[in-house]
Coordinates of C-alpha atoms in Angstrom, one line a residue:
M16 CA 0.8 0.2 -0.1
R17 CA 1.5 3.8 -0.3
D18 CA 1.8 5.4 2.2
L19 CA -0.9 7.8 2.9
E20 CA 1.1 11.4 3.3
E21 CA 2.5 10.1 -0.6
R22 CA -1.1 9.7 -1.7
L23 CA -2.4 12.8 -0.3
R24 CA -0.1 14.9 -1.8
G25 CA -1.7 14.2 -5.2
V26 CA -4.6 16.0 -3.6
D27 CA -2.3 19.3 -4.1
L28 CA -1.9 19.0 -7.9
V29 CA -5.5 19.4 -8.1
S30 CA -6.1 22.9 -10.1
A31 CA -10.0 23.7 -10.9
P32 CA -11.3 25.0 -14.2
D33 CA -11.2 28.5 -14.1
E34 CA -14.8 29.4 -15.8
W35 CA -17.7 26.5 -15.8
D36 CA -20.9 27.3 -17.5
A37 CA -23.8 27.3 -15.3
I38 CA -26.6 25.2 -16.0
E39 CA -29.7 25.7 -13.2
V40 CA -30.5 21.7 -12.6
R41 CA -30.0 19.2 -9.8
A42 CA -28.8 15.3 -9.4
W43 CA -27.4 13.0 -8.2
T44 CA -25.0 9.7 -8.2
R45 CA -24.3 6.7 -6.7
R46 CA -20.2 5.9 -5.3
P47 CA -18.2 4.0 -7.7
P48 CA -16.9 0.7 -6.5
K49 CA -14.2 0.7 -4.1
H50 CA -11.5 -1.8 -5.0
R51 CA -11.2 -5.3 -3.6
L52 CA -8.9 -8.5 -4.5
A53 CA -11.0 -9.2 -7.0
A54 CA -10.1 -8.9 -11.2
A55 CA -10.7 -11.3 -14.5
L56 CA -8.3 -13.0 -16.3
V57 CA -10.2 -15.8 -18.1
A58 CA -8.6 -18.8 -17.9
L59 CA -8.2 -22.3 -19.5
L60 CA -12.0 -24.3 -18.7
V61 CA -10.0 -27.8 -17.3
A62 CA -10.6 -29.4 -13.9
I63 CA -8.1 -31.9 -13.8
G64 CA -10.0 -34.7 -12.0
S65 CA -13.6 -33.1 -12.7
T66 CA -16.0 -35.0 -14.0
V67 CA -18.1 -32.1 -16.0
A68 CA -16.8 -30.0 -19.3
V69 CA -18.0 -26.5 -19.3
V70 CA -18.1 -25.9 -23.4
I71 CA -18.6 -22.4 -24.5
A72 CA -19.2 -21.7 -28.3
F73 CA -18.9 -18.2 -29.5
R74 CA -20.0 -16.7 -32.7
N75 CA -19.1 -13.2 -34.2
V76 CA -22.3 -11.0 -33.3
R77 CA -23.1 -7.5 -33.2
Q78 CA -24.6 -5.5 -29.7
S79 CA -27.3 -3.5 -30.0
E80 CA -27.8 -1.0 -31.8
P81 CA -30.5 1.9 -32.2
A82 CA -33.3 0.7 -32.9
G83 CA -33.9 -1.9 -35.8
G84 CA -30.4 -3.9 -34.7
L85 CA -31.0 -5.0 -31.9
Q86 CA -30.0 -7.9 -30.8
A87 CA -31.6 -11.0 -29.1
N88 CA -31.2 -11.6 -25.6
G89 CA -28.5 -14.4 -24.2
L90 CA -26.8 -14.8 -21.0
I91 CA -25.7 -12.2 -18.4
V92 CA -22.6 -13.0 -16.9
Y93 CA -21.6 -11.3 -13.0
V94 CA -18.7 -11.8 -10.7
D95 CA -19.4 -14.6 -7.4
A96 CA -17.4 -16.2 -5.1
V97 CA -15.8 -19.4 -5.1
P98 CA -14.5 -21.0 -1.6
L99 CA -11.2 -22.2 -1.6
P100 CA -10.4 -25.8 -0.1
G101 CA -8.1 -24.0 2.3
P102 CA -7.8 -21.3 4.5
S103 CA -6.4 -18.3 2.9
D104 CA -6.8 -14.7 3.1
F105 CA -7.4 -14.6 -1.0
E106 CA -10.6 -13.8 -2.6
N107 CA -11.1 -16.1 -4.8
T108 CA -14.0 -15.0 -7.5
D109 CA -14.9 -16.4 -10.8
L110 CA -17.3 -15.4 -13.7
F111 CA -20.5 -17.6 -13.8
A112 CA -22.9 -17.4 -17.1
F113 CA -26.6 -17.3 -16.2
D114 CA -28.7 -18.0 -18.3
P115 CA -32.2 -16.0 -18.1
E116 CA -34.3 -17.9 -19.4
S117 CA -33.3 -21.6 -18.1
G118 CA -32.4 -19.7 -14.8
E119 CA -29.4 -21.9 -15.6
E120 CA -25.7 -21.3 -14.2
V121 CA -22.1 -22.1 -15.2
N122 CA -18.9 -21.3 -14.4
L123 CA -16.3 -19.9 -17.2
T124 CA -12.9 -19.9 -14.6
N125 CA -12.1 -22.0 -12.1
T126 CA -9.2 -20.2 -10.9
P127 CA -8.7 -20.7 -7.4
T128 CA -5.3 -18.6 -7.3
V129 CA -6.4 -16.2 -10.1
A130 CA -9.5 -13.7 -9.4
E131 CA -11.3 -12.8 -12.0
R132 CA -13.9 -9.5 -12.2
S133 CA -14.9 -6.7 -14.5
P134 CA -15.7 -8.5 -17.8
V135 CA -16.7 -6.0 -20.7
W136 CA -17.4 -7.5 -23.8
S137 CA -16.0 -5.7 -27.3
P138 CA -19.4 -4.4 -29.2
D139 CA -18.9 -6.9 -31.9
G140 CA -18.6 -9.8 -29.5
T141 CA -15.6 -10.9 -30.7
K142 CA -13.1 -9.7 -27.4
V143 CA -13.7 -9.7 -23.7
V144 CA -11.5 -7.2 -21.1
Y145 CA -11.2 -8.3 -17.8
E146 CA -9.1 -7.8 -14.6
Q147 CA -7.3 -10.8 -12.8
S148 CA -5.9 -10.9 -9.9
T149 CA -3.0 -13.5 -8.9
A150 CA -2.1 -14.8 -6.1
Q151 CA 1.0 -15.6 -4.7
G152 CA 1.6 -16.6 -1.1
E153 CA -0.3 -16.2 2.8
G154 CA -0.9 -14.0 5.6
Q155 CA 1.4 -12.2 6.2
D156 CA 3.5 -13.3 2.3
L157 CA 0.8 -13.1 0.2
E158 CA 1.0 -10.8 -2.4
V159 CA -1.4 -9.7 -5.3
A160 CA -0.4 -9.1 -9.2
A161 CA -3.2 -6.8 -11.2
A162 CA -3.8 -6.7 -14.4
L163 CA -6.3 -5.9 -17.1
V164 CA -5.9 -8.4 -20.0
V165 CA -7.6 -9.1 -23.2
S166 CA -8.4 -12.2 -25.0
S167 CA -10.9 -13.6 -27.8
A168 CA -14.4 -14.7 -27.2
D169 CA -13.1 -18.3 -27.1
L170 CA -10.8 -16.5 -24.3
T171 CA -7.5 -18.0 -26.3
D172 CA -5.2 -15.2 -27.3
A173 CA -5.0 -13.4 -23.6
R174 CA -2.6 -10.7 -23.3
V175 CA -1.9 -8.2 -20.5
I176 CA -2.7 -4.7 -22.0
R177 CA -2.2 -3.2 -18.5
R178 CA -0.4 -4.1 -15.0
C179 CA -1.7 -2.4 -12.2
E180 CA -0.7 -1.9 -8.6
G181 CA -3.4 -2.9 -6.2
S182 CA -6.2 -2.5 -8.7
C183 CA -7.1 -1.8 -12.0
G184 CA -9.7 0.1 -10.9
S185 CA -11.8 -2.1 -13.7
H186 CA -15.3 -0.5 -13.1
E187 CA -13.4 2.5 -15.2
L188 CA -13.3 0.9 -18.2
A189 CA -14.6 1.4 -21.7
W190 CA -14.8 0.1 -25.1
S191 CA -14.9 2.7 -27.9
P192 CA -17.9 1.8 -30.7
D193 CA -15.4 0.5 -33.2
G194 CA -13.5 -1.8 -30.7
T195 CA -10.3 -0.6 -31.4
R196 CA -9.7 1.4 -28.3
L197 CA -10.0 1.3 -24.5
A198 CA -10.9 4.3 -22.4
W199 CA -9.6 3.7 -18.8
V200 CA -8.5 5.8 -15.7
A201 CA -4.9 5.0 -14.0
E202 CA -3.5 6.4 -11.3
E203 CA -0.1 7.8 -12.5
R204 CA 2.9 9.8 -10.3
A205 CA 3.5 13.2 -11.1
E206 CA 5.6 15.8 -9.7
G207 CA 5.9 14.2 -6.6
G208 CA 2.4 12.2 -5.6
W209 CA -0.5 11.3 -8.0
V210 CA -2.6 12.1 -10.3
L211 CA -5.9 10.2 -11.8
A212 CA -5.2 10.4 -15.6
L213 CA -7.9 9.5 -18.7
Q214 CA -6.8 7.4 -21.0
V215 CA -7.0 6.1 -24.1
Y216 CA -5.5 2.0 -24.8
E217 CA -4.9 1.5 -28.9
F218 CA -4.8 -2.2 -30.1
S219 CA -3.1 -1.7 -33.0
S220 CA -0.1 0.1 -31.5
D221 CA -0.5 -1.2 -27.9
S222 CA 0.2 2.5 -27.0
T223 CA -1.3 4.4 -24.6
T224 CA -2.2 8.2 -24.7
T225 CA -3.4 10.4 -21.7
L226 CA -6.1 13.3 -22.4
C227 CA -6.0 14.8 -18.8
D228 CA -5.5 13.9 -15.5
S229 CA -6.1 16.0 -11.9
R230 CA -3.9 18.1 -12.6
S231 CA -6.5 19.7 -15.6
C232 CA -9.8 18.1 -15.3
G233 CA -10.2 17.4 -11.5
W234 CA -10.2 13.9 -10.4
P235 CA -11.5 11.7 -13.7
G236 CA -14.0 8.9 -13.2
Q237 CA -16.7 7.3 -15.5
P238 CA -15.9 7.5 -18.8
A239 CA -18.2 6.9 -21.5
W240 CA -17.7 6.9 -25.2
S241 CA -20.4 9.1 -28.1
S242 CA -21.7 6.7 -30.7
D243 CA -19.4 7.8 -33.3
G244 CA -16.3 7.1 -30.9
S245 CA -15.2 10.9 -31.4
R246 CA -15.6 12.0 -28.0
I247 CA -15.8 10.7 -24.7
A248 CA -17.6 12.1 -21.6
F249 CA -16.9 11.6 -17.7
S250 CA -17.3 13.1 -14.3
N251 CA -15.0 13.9 -11.2
T252 CA -16.2 10.3 -9.5
G253 CA -12.2 9.8 -9.4
S254 CA -12.2 12.0 -5.9
Y255 CA -13.9 8.5 -4.1
R256 CA -10.6 7.2 -5.0
L257 CA -9.0 9.3 -2.4
P258 CA -7.7 8.5 1.3
G259 CA -10.4 10.0 3.8
P260 CA -13.6 12.2 3.5
F261 CA -13.2 14.4 0.3
P262 CA -16.8 15.9 -0.7
P263 CA -17.1 15.6 -4.4
S264 CA -17.6 18.4 -6.6
G265 CA -17.1 19.2 -10.8
P266 CA -19.0 19.4 -14.0
I267 CA -19.6 16.7 -16.7
W268 CA -16.2 16.7 -18.9
L269 CA -15.7 16.0 -22.4
A270 CA -13.0 15.2 -24.2
D271 CA -12.3 15.2 -28.2
V272 CA -10.5 12.2 -28.4
R273 CA -9.1 13.7 -32.2
T274 CA -8.2 16.7 -30.7
G275 CA -7.0 16.1 -27.4
R276 CA -9.7 19.0 -26.3
V277 CA -11.1 18.5 -22.6
A278 CA -13.7 21.2 -21.2
P279 CA -16.1 20.9 -19.1
M280 CA -19.6 20.3 -20.5
T281 CA -22.0 21.1 -17.4
G282 CA -22.0 23.7 -15.7
S283 CA -20.7 23.5 -11.5
S284 CA -19.7 26.1 -8.9
E285 CA -16.6 26.2 -5.6
P286 CA -15.5 23.2 -4.8
C287 CA -18.0 21.4 -2.2
S288 CA -15.0 20.9 -0.2
G289 CA -14.0 24.5 0.2
G290 CA -16.6 24.9 3.5
T291 CA -17.6 28.5 2.9
G292 CA -21.2 27.5 2.9
E293 CA -21.8 28.2 -1.0
T294 CA -24.1 26.1 -3.0
C295 CA -21.7 23.3 -4.8
I296 CA -23.4 21.1 -7.2
F297 CA -21.7 17.5 -8.2
D298 CA -22.3 15.9 -11.8
S299 CA -21.9 12.5 -12.8
A300 CA -22.9 8.9 -14.1
P301 CA -22.6 10.4 -17.5
V302 CA -24.9 7.9 -20.1
W303 CA -25.1 8.8 -24.4
S304 CA -28.2 8.7 -25.9
P305 CA -28.1 5.4 -28.5
D306 CA -28.0 8.3 -31.8
G307 CA -25.3 10.2 -30.0
S308 CA -27.1 13.6 -29.4
S309 CA -27.6 13.9 -26.3
I310 CA -26.4 12.8 -22.2
A311 CA -28.5 11.9 -19.2
F312 CA -25.9 12.5 -15.5
V313 CA -27.1 12.3 -12.2
R314 CA -26.4 15.9 -10.2
T315 CA -26.3 16.8 -6.4
T316 CA -26.5 20.0 -4.7
N317 CA -25.0 20.4 -1.8
P318 CA -24.1 16.8 -1.2
G319 CA -23.5 15.9 2.1
R320 CA -24.9 19.2 3.8
P321 CA -28.6 20.1 5.0
G322 CA -30.9 20.6 2.2
A323 CA -29.7 18.6 -0.4
T324 CA -31.2 17.9 -3.6
T325 CA -30.7 15.1 -6.8
A326 CA -31.8 14.7 -9.8
V327 CA -31.7 13.2 -12.9
V328 CA -30.9 16.2 -16.0
I329 CA -30.8 15.3 -19.6
V330 CA -28.7 17.7 -21.6
G331 CA -27.3 17.8 -25.8
A332 CA -24.5 17.0 -26.3
D333 CA -23.3 20.3 -26.8
G334 CA -24.5 20.9 -23.4
S335 CA -27.3 22.8 -24.4
D336 CA -31.1 22.7 -23.2
P337 CA -30.6 21.2 -20.1
R338 CA -33.7 19.5 -18.3
A339 CA -34.5 17.8 -14.9
L340 CA -36.1 14.5 -15.5
S341 CA -36.6 13.5 -11.6
E342 CA -35.9 16.3 -8.5
C343 CA -35.6 15.0 -4.5
A344 CA -34.9 17.2 -1.5
S345 CA -34.8 15.6 1.7
N346 CA -31.2 16.5 3.5
D347 CA -29.2 14.3 1.4
Q348 CA -31.4 11.4 2.1
C349 CA -32.0 10.9 -1.5
R350 CA -30.0 8.4 -4.0
Q351 CA -30.4 8.4 -7.9
G352 CA -29.2 6.7 -10.2
P353 CA -27.5 4.8 -11.5
V354 CA -29.1 5.4 -14.5
A355 CA -29.2 3.4 -18.2
W356 CA -30.3 4.4 -21.5
S357 CA -32.4 1.8 -23.6
P358 CA -30.6 0.4 -27.0
D359 CA -33.7 1.9 -28.8
G360 CA -33.3 5.4 -27.4
R361 CA -37.1 5.5 -26.1
L362 CA -36.1 5.2 -22.5
I363 CA -34.2 6.2 -19.4
A364 CA -34.1 4.1 -16.4
Y365 CA -33.1 4.7 -12.9
I366 CA -33.5 3.4 -9.8
D367 CA -34.8 5.9 -7.1
R368 CA -34.5 5.0 -3.0
Y369 CA -36.3 7.5 -1.0
D370 CA -38.4 5.7 1.2
Q371 CA -39.6 3.2 -1.0
P372 CA -36.8 2.1 -3.9
V373 CA -38.9 2.4 -7.3
L374 CA -37.3 2.0 -11.0
H375 CA -38.4 4.4 -13.0
L376 CA -38.5 4.2 -16.7
V377 CA -38.6 7.6 -18.8
E378 CA -39.5 8.9 -21.7
P379 CA -37.1 11.4 -22.9
N380 CA -38.8 13.5 -24.8
D381 CA -42.4 14.1 -22.8
G382 CA -40.8 13.0 -19.0
A383 CA -43.7 10.4 -18.8
D384 CA -42.1 8.0 -16.2
T385 CA -43.6 4.6 -15.5
Q386 CA -43.0 3.9 -11.5
I387 CA -42.1 0.4 -10.7
P388 CA -42.2 -0.4 -6.6
I389 CA -39.0 -2.5 -5.7
P390 CA -39.5 -3.9 -2.1
S391 CA -37.2 -2.1 0.2
S392 CA -35.9 -5.1 1.9
I393 CA -33.3 -4.9 -1.6
G394 CA -32.0 -2.3 -0.4
Y395 CA -29.0 -0.4 -2.4
S396 CA -29.1 -0.7 -6.4
S397 CA -25.8 -0.9 -8.8
N398 CA -25.0 -2.0 -12.1
L399 CA -28.1 -1.0 -13.9
L400 CA -28.1 -2.4 -17.6
W401 CA -30.9 -3.2 -20.3
S402 CA -31.1 -6.1 -22.0
P403 CA -30.1 -6.6 -25.9
D404 CA -33.2 -6.2 -26.9
G405 CA -34.2 -3.5 -24.9
T406 CA -37.4 -5.3 -23.2
R407 CA -35.0 -5.9 -19.9
L408 CA -33.3 -5.1 -17.2
A409 CA -30.7 -6.2 -14.8
F410 CA -29.7 -4.6 -11.6
L411 CA -27.8 -6.0 -8.3
A412 CA -29.8 -4.9 -4.9
E413 CA -26.2 -4.2 -2.6
G414 CA -25.6 -5.0 0.8
R415 CA -23.4 -6.7 2.9
R416 CA -23.6 -9.2 -0.8
S417 CA -25.3 -8.4 -3.7
D418 CA -28.3 -9.9 -5.1
L419 CA -29.1 -10.1 -9.0
F420 CA -32.5 -9.4 -10.3
T421 CA -33.9 -8.9 -13.6
V422 CA -37.1 -6.9 -14.4
D423 CA -39.7 -7.2 -17.7
S424 CA -39.9 -3.5 -19.2
S425 CA -43.6 -4.3 -20.3
T426 CA -45.1 -6.3 -17.8
Y427 CA -42.9 -4.6 -15.0
E428 CA -42.8 -7.9 -13.2
L429 CA -39.2 -8.4 -10.8
H430 CA -37.6 -11.9 -11.4
P431 CA -35.2 -12.8 -9.0
A432 CA -32.1 -14.3 -10.3
A433 CA -29.0 -15.2 -8.4
S434 CA -28.1 -14.2 -5.1
E435 CA -25.3 -13.5 -2.4
L436 CA -22.9 -12.6 -4.9
P437 CA -19.7 -10.1 -3.7
S438 CA -20.5 -6.5 -2.7
E439 CA -20.0 -4.8 -5.4
S440 CA -20.0 -7.3 -8.2
D441 CA -20.2 -6.8 -12.2
L442 CA -22.4 -7.9 -14.7
A443 CA -22.6 -7.8 -18.4
W444 CA -25.4 -9.1 -20.7
L445 CA -24.6 -10.4 -24.3
P446 CA -26.5 -10.7 -27.4
E447 CA -27.6 -14.4 -28.4
G448 CA -25.2 -16.2 -29.4
A449 CA -22.2 -14.2 -27.9
I450 CA -22.0 -17.4 -25.5
E451 CA -23.3 -20.2 -25.4
V452 CA -22.9 -23.0 -22.3
T453 CA -23.1 -26.4 -21.8
E454 CA -22.6 -29.0 -19.6
T455 CA -20.7 -32.2 -20.9
D456 CA -19.7 -35.7 -19.6
T457 CA -15.8 -36.0 -20.1
L458 CA -14.2 -38.9 -20.3

């Protein structure tokens, strides 16, 4: 672990932008996942001495496109803990495939000394990137090496594309629409401290380009590509990586990948850690509309203070015409988000937890809001995502452990899918045929 004082020196490297345009709307975001000893390398699916083998078939398919080109639903992939045969301080996690139609699940990895997490498939379904953590030693001698690995869809030809210290923070990972690049947020040494850098990795050249870091764009996090691959929207949720309390603040930023220009898109105010008592705003969780014309995000006003308000906001891709789709005033007790845009662009989904948790399906044009009650026992929710055909959603209900649920967007029925998953797990919902798994006997 890095020395705390060394980490804190990175805070001094942050400079706020000189000017932020004002937008008079409010919203909130949820805290990003914390680091833990889990990550992703899909290893050979062979267990010596076992009587069952997992057979995985992969096809070249394209994931969801705007209306007229949607894919049928395939399997959901998630992360689950797998107990080791003996005592160990290493938290082993494997990747599982779940069939939402049959309810069957299959362990895709089975790697007791390698923890896998955060599988992120390329848009055409032919490649996958995950984080891996490999354990060596036990007790005080336990060492864990983390890396991001890319492999073909059949889990072969795996290669490391980034080695990480502690954790790669793979929840900050996003494929470009054409599948040729990755955006991620990395910790880098700078001027005697540490900064967070928004970077783009190019597969063809095995090269990484830094678009900005904490000295010019706050603490970047949550990168999201535009549909044409020319821009990346991101927030300053990287501030949650700092040790100790650090009230977040900042706008949604836009980075032009071709020109390298990075600028705030939404308005903000003084840093929320300023202590002056003036209004401060934090924008986060940006998601693009499938046609690239708009961005939805969440905004909180005065986070951590009495009188805090939250809302889900939609804004033009150039920062124009901001509109609040929701608003909640509850002295910092509202929780709105995450946000997910349906693949056909017709609906924006988000989860609102205040008093009674509710899943909202909002039409972005007229604000029509369908509310689906969620049992209060479910707790906070995360990893909200649409199925490839846009008819269902999946989310994780967080607590000490997490439960996976699916929701039918037409009948509004809630279906439990998997339970007792690791807290802050990760999800991917693939198109039909991207992965097909069956179990067969072995000799």
